[in-house]
mmCIF file of C-alpha atoms in Angstrom:
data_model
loop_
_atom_site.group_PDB
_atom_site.id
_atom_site.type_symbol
_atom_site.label_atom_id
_atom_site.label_comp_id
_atom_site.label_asym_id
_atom_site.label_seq_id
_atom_site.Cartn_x
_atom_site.Cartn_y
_atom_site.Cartn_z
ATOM 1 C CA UNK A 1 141.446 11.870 164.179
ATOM 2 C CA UNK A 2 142.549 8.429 165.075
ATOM 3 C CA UNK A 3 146.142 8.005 164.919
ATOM 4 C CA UNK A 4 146.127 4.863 165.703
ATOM 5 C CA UNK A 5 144.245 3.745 162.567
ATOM 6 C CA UNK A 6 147.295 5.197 160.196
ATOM 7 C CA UNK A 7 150.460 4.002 161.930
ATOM 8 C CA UNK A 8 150.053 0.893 159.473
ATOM 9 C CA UNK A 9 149.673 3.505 156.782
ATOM 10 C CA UNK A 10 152.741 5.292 157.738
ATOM 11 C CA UNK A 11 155.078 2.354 157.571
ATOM 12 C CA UNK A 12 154.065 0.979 154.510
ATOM 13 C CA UNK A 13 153.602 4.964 152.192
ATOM 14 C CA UNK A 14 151.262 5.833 149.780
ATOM 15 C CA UNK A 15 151.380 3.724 146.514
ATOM 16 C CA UNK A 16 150.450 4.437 143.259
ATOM 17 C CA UNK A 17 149.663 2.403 140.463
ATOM 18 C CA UNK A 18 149.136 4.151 137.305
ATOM 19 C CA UNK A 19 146.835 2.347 135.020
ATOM 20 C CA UNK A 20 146.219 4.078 131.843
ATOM 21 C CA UNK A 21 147.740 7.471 130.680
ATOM 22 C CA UNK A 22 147.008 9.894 127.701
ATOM 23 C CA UNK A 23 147.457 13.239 126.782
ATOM 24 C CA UNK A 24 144.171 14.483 128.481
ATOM 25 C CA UNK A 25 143.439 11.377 130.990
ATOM 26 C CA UNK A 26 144.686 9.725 134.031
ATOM 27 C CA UNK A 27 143.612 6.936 135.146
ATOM 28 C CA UNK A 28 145.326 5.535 138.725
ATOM 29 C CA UNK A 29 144.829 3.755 142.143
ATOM 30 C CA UNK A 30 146.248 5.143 145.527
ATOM 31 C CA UNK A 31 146.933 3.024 148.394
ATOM 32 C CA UNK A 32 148.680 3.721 151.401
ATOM 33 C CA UNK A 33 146.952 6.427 152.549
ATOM 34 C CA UNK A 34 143.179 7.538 154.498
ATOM 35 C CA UNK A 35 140.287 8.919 153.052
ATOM 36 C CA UNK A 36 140.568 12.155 154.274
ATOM 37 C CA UNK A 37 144.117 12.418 152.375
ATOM 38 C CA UNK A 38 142.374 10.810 149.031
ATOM 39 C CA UNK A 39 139.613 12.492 149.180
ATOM 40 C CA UNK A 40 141.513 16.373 149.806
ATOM 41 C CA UNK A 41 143.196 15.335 147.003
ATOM 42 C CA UNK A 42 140.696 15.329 144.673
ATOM 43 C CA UNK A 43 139.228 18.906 146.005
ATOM 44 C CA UNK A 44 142.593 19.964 145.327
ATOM 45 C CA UNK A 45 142.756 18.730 141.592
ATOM 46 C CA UNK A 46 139.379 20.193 140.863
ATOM 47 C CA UNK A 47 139.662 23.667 142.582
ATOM 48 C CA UNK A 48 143.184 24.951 143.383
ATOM 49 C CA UNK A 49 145.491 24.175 140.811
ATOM 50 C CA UNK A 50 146.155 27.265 139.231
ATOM 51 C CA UNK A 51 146.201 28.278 135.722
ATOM 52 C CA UNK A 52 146.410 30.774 133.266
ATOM 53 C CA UNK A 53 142.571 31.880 131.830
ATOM 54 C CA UNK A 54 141.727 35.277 130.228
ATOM 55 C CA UNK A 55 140.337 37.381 132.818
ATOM 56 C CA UNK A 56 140.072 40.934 131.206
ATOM 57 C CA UNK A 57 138.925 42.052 127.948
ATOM 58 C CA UNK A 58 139.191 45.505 126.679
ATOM 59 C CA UNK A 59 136.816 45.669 123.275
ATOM 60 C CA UNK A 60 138.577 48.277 121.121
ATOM 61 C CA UNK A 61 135.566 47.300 118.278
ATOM 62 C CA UNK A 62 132.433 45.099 118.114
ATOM 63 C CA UNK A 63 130.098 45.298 115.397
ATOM 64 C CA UNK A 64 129.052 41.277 115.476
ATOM 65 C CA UNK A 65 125.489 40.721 116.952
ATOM 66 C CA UNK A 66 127.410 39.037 120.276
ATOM 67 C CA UNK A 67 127.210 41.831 123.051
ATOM 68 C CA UNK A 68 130.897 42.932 124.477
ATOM 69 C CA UNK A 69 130.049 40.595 127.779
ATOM 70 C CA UNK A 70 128.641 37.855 125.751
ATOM 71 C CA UNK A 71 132.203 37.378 124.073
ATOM 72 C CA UNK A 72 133.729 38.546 127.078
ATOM 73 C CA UNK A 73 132.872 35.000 128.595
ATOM 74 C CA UNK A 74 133.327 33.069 125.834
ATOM 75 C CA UNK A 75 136.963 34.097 125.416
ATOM 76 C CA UNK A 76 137.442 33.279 129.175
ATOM 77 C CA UNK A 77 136.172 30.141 128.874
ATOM 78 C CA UNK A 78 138.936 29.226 126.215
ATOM 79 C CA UNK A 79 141.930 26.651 127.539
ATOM 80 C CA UNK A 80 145.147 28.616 127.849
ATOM 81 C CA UNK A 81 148.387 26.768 127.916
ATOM 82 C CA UNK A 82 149.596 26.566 131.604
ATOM 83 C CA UNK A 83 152.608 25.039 131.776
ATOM 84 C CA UNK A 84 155.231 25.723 134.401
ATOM 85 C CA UNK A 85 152.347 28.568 135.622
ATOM 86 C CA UNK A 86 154.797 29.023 137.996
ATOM 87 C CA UNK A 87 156.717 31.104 136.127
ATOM 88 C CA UNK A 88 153.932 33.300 136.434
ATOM 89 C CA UNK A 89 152.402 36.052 139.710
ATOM 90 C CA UNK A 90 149.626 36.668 140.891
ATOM 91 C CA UNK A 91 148.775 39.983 139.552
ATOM 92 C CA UNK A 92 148.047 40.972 143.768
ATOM 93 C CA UNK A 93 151.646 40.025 144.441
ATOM 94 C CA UNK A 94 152.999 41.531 141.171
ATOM 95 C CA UNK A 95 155.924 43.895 142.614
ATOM 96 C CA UNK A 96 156.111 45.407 139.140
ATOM 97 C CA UNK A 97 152.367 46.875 138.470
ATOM 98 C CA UNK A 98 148.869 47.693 139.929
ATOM 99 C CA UNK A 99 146.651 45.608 137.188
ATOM 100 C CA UNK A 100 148.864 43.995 135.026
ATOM 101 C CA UNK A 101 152.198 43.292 133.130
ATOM 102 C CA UNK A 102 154.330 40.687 131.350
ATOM 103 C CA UNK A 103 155.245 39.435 134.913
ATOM 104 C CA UNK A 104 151.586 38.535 136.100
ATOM 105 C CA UNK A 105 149.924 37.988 132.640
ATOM 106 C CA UNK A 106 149.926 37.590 129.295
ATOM 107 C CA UNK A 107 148.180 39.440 126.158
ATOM 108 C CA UNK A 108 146.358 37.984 123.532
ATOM 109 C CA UNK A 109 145.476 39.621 120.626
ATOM 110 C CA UNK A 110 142.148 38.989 118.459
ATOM 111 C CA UNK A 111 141.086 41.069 115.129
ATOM 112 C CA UNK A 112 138.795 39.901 113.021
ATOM 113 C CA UNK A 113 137.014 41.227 109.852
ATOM 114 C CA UNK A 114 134.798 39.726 107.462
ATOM 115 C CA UNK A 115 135.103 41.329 104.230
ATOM 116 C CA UNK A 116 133.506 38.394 102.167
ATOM 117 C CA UNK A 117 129.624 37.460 101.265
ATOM 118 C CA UNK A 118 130.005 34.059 103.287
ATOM 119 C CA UNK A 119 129.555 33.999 107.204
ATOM 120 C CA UNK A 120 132.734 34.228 108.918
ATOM 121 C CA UNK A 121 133.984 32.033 111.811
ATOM 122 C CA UNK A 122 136.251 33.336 114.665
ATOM 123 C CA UNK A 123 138.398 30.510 116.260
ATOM 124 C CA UNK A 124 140.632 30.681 119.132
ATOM 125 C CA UNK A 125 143.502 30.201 116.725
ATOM 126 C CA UNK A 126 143.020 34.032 115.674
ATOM 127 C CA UNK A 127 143.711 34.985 119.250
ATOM 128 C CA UNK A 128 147.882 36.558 118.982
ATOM 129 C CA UNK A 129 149.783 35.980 121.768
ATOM 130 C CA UNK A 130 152.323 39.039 122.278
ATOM 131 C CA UNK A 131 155.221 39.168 124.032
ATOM 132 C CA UNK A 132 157.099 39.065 125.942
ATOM 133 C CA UNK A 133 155.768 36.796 128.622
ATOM 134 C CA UNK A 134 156.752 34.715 131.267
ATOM 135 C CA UNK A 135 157.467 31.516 129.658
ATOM 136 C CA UNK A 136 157.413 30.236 126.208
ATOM 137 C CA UNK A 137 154.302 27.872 126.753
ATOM 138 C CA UNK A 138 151.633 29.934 129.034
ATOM 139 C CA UNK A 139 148.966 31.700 127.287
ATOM 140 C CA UNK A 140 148.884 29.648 123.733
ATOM 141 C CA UNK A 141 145.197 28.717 123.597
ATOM 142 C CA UNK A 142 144.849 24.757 123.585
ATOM 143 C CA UNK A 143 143.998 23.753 119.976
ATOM 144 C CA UNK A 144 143.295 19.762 119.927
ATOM 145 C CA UNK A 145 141.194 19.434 116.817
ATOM 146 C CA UNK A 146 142.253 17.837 113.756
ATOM 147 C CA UNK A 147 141.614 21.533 111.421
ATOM 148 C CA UNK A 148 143.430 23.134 113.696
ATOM 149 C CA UNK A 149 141.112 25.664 114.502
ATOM 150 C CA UNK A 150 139.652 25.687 118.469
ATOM 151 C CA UNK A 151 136.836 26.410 119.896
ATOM 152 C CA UNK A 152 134.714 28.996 117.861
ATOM 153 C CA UNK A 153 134.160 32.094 119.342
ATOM 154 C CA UNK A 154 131.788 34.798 117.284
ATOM 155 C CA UNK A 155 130.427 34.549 113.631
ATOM 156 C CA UNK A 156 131.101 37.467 111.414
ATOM 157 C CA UNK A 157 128.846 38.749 108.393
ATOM 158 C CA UNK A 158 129.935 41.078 105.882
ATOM 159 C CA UNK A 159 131.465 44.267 107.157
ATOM 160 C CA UNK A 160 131.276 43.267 110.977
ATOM 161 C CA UNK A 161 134.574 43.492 113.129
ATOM 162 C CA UNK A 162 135.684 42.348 116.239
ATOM 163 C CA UNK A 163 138.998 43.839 117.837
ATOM 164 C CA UNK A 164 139.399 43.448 121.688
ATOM 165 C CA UNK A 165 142.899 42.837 123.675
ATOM 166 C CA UNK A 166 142.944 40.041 125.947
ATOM 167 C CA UNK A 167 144.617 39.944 129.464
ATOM 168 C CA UNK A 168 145.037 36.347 130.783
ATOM 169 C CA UNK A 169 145.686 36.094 134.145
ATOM 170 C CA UNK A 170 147.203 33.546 136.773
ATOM 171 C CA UNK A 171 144.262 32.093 138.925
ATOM 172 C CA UNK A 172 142.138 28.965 140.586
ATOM 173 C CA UNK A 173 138.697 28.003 140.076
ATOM 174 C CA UNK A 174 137.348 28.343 143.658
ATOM 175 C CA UNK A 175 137.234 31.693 141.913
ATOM 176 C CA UNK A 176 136.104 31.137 139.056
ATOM 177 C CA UNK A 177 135.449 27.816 136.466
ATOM 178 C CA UNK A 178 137.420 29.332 133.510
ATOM 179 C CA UNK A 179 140.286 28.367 135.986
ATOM 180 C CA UNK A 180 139.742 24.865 136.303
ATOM 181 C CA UNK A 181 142.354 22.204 135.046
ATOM 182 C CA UNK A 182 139.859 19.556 134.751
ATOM 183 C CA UNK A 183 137.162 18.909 133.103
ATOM 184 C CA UNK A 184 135.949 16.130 135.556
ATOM 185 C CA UNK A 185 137.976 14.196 138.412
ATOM 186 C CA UNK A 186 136.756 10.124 139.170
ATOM 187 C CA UNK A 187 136.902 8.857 142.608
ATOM 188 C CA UNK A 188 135.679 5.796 143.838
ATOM 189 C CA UNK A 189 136.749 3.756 146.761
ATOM 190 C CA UNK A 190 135.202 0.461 147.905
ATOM 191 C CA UNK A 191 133.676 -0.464 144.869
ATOM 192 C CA UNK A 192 131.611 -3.764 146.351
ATOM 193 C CA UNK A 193 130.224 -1.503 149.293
ATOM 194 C CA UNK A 194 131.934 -4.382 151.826
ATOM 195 C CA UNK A 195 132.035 -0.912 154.082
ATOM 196 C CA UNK A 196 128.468 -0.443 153.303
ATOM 197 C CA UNK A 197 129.352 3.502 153.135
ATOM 198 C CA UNK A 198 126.410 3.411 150.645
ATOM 199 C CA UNK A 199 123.006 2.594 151.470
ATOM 200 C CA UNK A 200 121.484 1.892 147.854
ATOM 201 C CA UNK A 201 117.568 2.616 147.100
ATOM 202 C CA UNK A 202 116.211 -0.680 145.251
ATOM 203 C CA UNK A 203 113.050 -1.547 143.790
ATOM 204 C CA UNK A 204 113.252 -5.614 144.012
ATOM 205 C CA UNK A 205 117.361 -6.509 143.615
ATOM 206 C CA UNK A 206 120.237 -3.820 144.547
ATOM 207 C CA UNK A 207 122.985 -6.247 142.655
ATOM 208 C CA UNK A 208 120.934 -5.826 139.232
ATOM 209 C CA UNK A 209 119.512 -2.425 139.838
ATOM 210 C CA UNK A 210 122.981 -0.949 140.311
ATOM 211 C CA UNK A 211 125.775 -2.444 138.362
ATOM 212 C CA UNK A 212 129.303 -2.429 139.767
ATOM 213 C CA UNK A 213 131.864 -0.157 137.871
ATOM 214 C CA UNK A 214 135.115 -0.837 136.199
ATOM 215 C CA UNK A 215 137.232 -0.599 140.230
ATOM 216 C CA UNK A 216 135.440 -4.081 141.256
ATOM 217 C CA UNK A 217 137.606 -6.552 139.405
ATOM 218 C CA UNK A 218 140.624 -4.898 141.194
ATOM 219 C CA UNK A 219 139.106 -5.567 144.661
ATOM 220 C CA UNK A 220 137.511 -9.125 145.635
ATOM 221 C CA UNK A 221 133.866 -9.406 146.065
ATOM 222 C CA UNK A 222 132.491 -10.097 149.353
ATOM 223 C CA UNK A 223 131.509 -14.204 150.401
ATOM 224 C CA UNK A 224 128.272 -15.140 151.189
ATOM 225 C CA UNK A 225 127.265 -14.845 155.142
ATOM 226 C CA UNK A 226 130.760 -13.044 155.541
ATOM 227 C CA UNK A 227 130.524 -11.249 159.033
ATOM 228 C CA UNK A 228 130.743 -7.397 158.889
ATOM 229 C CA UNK A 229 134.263 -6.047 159.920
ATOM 230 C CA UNK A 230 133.627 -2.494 161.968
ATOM 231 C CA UNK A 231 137.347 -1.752 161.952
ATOM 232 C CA UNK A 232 137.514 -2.001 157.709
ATOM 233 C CA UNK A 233 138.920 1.452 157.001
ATOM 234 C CA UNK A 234 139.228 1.646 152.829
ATOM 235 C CA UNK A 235 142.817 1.527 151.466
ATOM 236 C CA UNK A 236 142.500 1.787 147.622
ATOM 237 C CA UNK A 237 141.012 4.576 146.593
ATOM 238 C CA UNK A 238 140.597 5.030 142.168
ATOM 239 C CA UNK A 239 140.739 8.386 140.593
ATOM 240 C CA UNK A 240 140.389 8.959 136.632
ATOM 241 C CA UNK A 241 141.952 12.982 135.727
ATOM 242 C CA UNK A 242 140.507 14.362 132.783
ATOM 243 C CA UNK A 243 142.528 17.384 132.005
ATOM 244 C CA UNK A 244 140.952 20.190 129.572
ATOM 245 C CA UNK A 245 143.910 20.759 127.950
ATOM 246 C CA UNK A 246 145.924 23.499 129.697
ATOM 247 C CA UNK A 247 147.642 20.987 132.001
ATOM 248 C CA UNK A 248 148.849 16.896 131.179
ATOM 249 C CA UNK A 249 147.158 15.126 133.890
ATOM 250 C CA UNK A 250 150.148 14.045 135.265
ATOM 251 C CA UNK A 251 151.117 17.652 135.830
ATOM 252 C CA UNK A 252 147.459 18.394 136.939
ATOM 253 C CA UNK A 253 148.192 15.787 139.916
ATOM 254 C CA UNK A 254 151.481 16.476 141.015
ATOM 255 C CA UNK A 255 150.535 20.188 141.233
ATOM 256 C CA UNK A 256 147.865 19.132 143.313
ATOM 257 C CA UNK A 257 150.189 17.809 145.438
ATOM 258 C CA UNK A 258 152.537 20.900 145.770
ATOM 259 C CA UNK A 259 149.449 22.901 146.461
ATOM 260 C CA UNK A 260 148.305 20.357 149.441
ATOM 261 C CA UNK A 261 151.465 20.174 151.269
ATOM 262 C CA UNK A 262 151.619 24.307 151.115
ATOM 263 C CA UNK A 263 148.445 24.477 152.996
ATOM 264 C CA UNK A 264 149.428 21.762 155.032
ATOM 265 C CA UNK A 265 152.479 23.411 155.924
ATOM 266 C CA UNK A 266 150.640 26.811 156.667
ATOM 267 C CA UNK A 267 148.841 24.658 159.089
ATOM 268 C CA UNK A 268 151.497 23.607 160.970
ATOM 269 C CA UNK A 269 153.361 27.097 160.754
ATOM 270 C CA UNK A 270 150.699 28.186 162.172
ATOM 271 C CA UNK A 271 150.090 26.152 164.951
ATOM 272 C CA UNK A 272 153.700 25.923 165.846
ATOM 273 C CA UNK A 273 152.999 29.777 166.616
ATOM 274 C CA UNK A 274 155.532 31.383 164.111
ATOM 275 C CA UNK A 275 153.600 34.919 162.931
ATOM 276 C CA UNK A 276 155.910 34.866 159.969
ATOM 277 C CA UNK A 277 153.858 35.924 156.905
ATOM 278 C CA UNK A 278 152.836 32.550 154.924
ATOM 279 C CA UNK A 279 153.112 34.147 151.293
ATOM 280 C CA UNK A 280 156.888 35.047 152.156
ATOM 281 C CA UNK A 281 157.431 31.509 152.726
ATOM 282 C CA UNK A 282 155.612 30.131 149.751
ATOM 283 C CA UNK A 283 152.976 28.629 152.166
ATOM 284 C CA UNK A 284 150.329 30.827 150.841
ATOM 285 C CA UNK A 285 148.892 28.222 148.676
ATOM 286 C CA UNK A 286 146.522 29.457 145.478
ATOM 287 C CA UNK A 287 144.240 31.985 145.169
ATOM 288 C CA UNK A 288 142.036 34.439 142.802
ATOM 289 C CA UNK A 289 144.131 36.622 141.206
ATOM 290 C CA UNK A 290 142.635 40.063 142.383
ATOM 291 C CA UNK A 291 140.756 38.762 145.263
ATOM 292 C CA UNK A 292 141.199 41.041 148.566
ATOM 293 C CA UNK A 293 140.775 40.930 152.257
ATOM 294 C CA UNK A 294 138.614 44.018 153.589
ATOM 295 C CA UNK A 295 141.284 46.720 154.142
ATOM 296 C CA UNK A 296 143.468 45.465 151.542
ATOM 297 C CA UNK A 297 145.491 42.534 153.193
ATOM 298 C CA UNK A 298 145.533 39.267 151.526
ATOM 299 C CA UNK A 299 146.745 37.788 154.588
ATOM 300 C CA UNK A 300 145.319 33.820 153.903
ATOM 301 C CA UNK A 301 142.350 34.476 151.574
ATOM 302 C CA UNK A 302 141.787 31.537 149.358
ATOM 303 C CA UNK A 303 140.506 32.803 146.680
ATOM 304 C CA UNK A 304 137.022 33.070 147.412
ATOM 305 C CA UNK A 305 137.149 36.754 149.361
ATOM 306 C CA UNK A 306 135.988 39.939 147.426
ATOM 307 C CA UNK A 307 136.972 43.337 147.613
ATOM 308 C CA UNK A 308 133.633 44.352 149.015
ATOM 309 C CA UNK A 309 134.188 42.185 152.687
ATOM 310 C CA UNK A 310 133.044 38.921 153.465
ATOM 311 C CA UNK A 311 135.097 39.928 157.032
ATOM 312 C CA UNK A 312 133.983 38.465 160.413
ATOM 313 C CA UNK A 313 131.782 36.015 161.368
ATOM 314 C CA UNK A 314 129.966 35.814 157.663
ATOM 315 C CA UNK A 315 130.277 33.656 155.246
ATOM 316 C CA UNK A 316 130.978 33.964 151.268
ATOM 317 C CA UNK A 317 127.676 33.638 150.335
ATOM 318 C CA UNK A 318 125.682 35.254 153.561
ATOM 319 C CA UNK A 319 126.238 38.285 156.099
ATOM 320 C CA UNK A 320 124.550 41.080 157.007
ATOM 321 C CA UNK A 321 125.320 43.901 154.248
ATOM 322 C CA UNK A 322 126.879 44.059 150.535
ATOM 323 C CA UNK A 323 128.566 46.970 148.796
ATOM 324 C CA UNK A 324 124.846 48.007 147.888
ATOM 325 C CA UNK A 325 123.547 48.183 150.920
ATOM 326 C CA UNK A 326 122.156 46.219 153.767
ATOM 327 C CA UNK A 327 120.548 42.846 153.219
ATOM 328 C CA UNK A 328 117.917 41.180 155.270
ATOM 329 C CA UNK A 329 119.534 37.642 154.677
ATOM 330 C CA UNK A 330 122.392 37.096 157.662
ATOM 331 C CA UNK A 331 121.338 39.517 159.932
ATOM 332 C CA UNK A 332 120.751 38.311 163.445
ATOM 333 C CA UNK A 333 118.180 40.674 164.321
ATOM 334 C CA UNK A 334 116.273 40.041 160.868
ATOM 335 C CA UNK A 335 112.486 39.922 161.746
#
């Protein structure tokens, strides 16, 4: 990296300028810092903030003409309140269990019957939260309707029955989507392409076949026959946060934050040489919440590592054998 290029950066400190806020959106500009900060940020946002989802689902009854897994995925996919997940473990650091507890999850309830002629709805306002639990806020599914009534989850006719107990767990989606805190994350930088970072296909006319956004009347637009700086670095940098629900953008951004500077920090600890354990100093950062290191040690898994390996020189998606047996994709003496 070029150091050189950020000691104006580090004198001046990042700036930001919030220009719209809502209950589910953020809209603000960041200056003062590089791309590579702005642009880890918004990997962070959309991939390691963690949050509470349901995770396990133990169907007690199911006479609707969804299959067990069908609803299974359905109820994970519903927003759980997440706020101050902190409160929460990770059900692999969970001191006080082996698969869960009121210390590394929460239950949810859902019964259902439909005892009339008319089809029945299930909404994620039937799911029960029982206690106790953490906090008084994590594991409420997020209602924002008008009715009141959430996202549907099964229709009932007469006589079927749904009963299943819900486990929601503590987690990030670089494990899984049901995880994620938002539902999309903007980012734009250079919005006039003075760095020409972008080289746009045309037809006949690039300015009319691709319309500047929204970000260019905050920047000024390049002069005719201007000569082509090679030192520009971009400065301003725009994201718009669209939270789902679980998390107000604002918290969806400062966690974000708190999550980069852990990793950061478990960087430096570790090049500073201290063999300390990261997780006892908090520097552990996010991760899945039963994901496992082969022969059981966490040690700085991220949350993409299964139980079954992904050790050594493979990656997460290749290597030379799976739990079922070997595999002809990864192998280096593949023929």
């Amino acid at each position: 990296m070029d150091y050189d290029a950020m000691d104006g950066l580090e004198d001046a400190g990042p700036r930001v300028t919030v220009r719209q806020a809502a209950r589910d959106r953020a809209d603000f500009t960041m200056e003062g810092v590089d791309l590579a900060f702005a642009n880890s940020l918004r990997r962070t946002l959309l991939a390691e903030v963690p949050t509470m989802a349901i995770d396990l689902v133990e169907v007690q009854a199911n006479t609707s003409s969804l299959a067990d897994e069908f609803i299974a995925h359905r109820l994970g996919l519903i927003p759980l309140n997440s706020k101050n997940v902190d409160d929460v473990s990770y059900t692999r650091d969970c001191e006080y269990c082996e698969q869960y507890c009121e210390h590394c999850s929460v239950t949810l309830d859902l019964h259902a019957r439909c005892t009339g002629d008319e089809i029945m709805k299930v909404y994620a306002r039937d799911l029960v939260v029982s206690e106790p639990r953490p906090n008084e806020w994590v594991g409420m599914p997020v209602i924002t309707d008008s009715l009141g009534l959430g996202s549907v989850i099964c229709k009932l006719r007469k006589d079927q029955e749904i009963r299943m107990k819900c486990i929601a767990k503590k987690g990030i989606a670089k494990e899984h989507a049901k995880w994620a805190p938002t539902s999309a994350v903007g980012f734009e930088y250079d919005p006039h392409n003075k760095l020409k970072h972008l080289d746009y296909w045309y037809e006949e006319d690039p300015v009319k076949e691709w319309p500047k956004s929204a970000n260019a009347a905050w920047e000024d637009a390049p002069q005719d026959g201007e000569p082509f700086d090679y030192s520009a670095q971009p400065g301003k940098f725009y994201f718009d946060v669209e939270s789902i629900g679980n998390l107000e953008p604002d918290a969806v951004v400062l966690q974000g934050i708190k999550v980069l500077q852990q990793k950061l920090a478990l960087v430096i600890q570790e090049l500073s040489g201290d063999d300390r354990n990261g997780d006892a100093d908090g520097f552990g950062g996010p991760r899945s919440p039963d994901g496992m290191q082969a022969g059981g040690d966490f040690g700085m898994d991220q949350g993409y590592t299964t139980p079954f390996g992904n050790t050594g020189g493979q990656t997460m998606y290749g290597g030379g054998t799976t739990p079922f047996g070997a595999t002809p994709y990864g192998q280096s003496g593949w023929q």
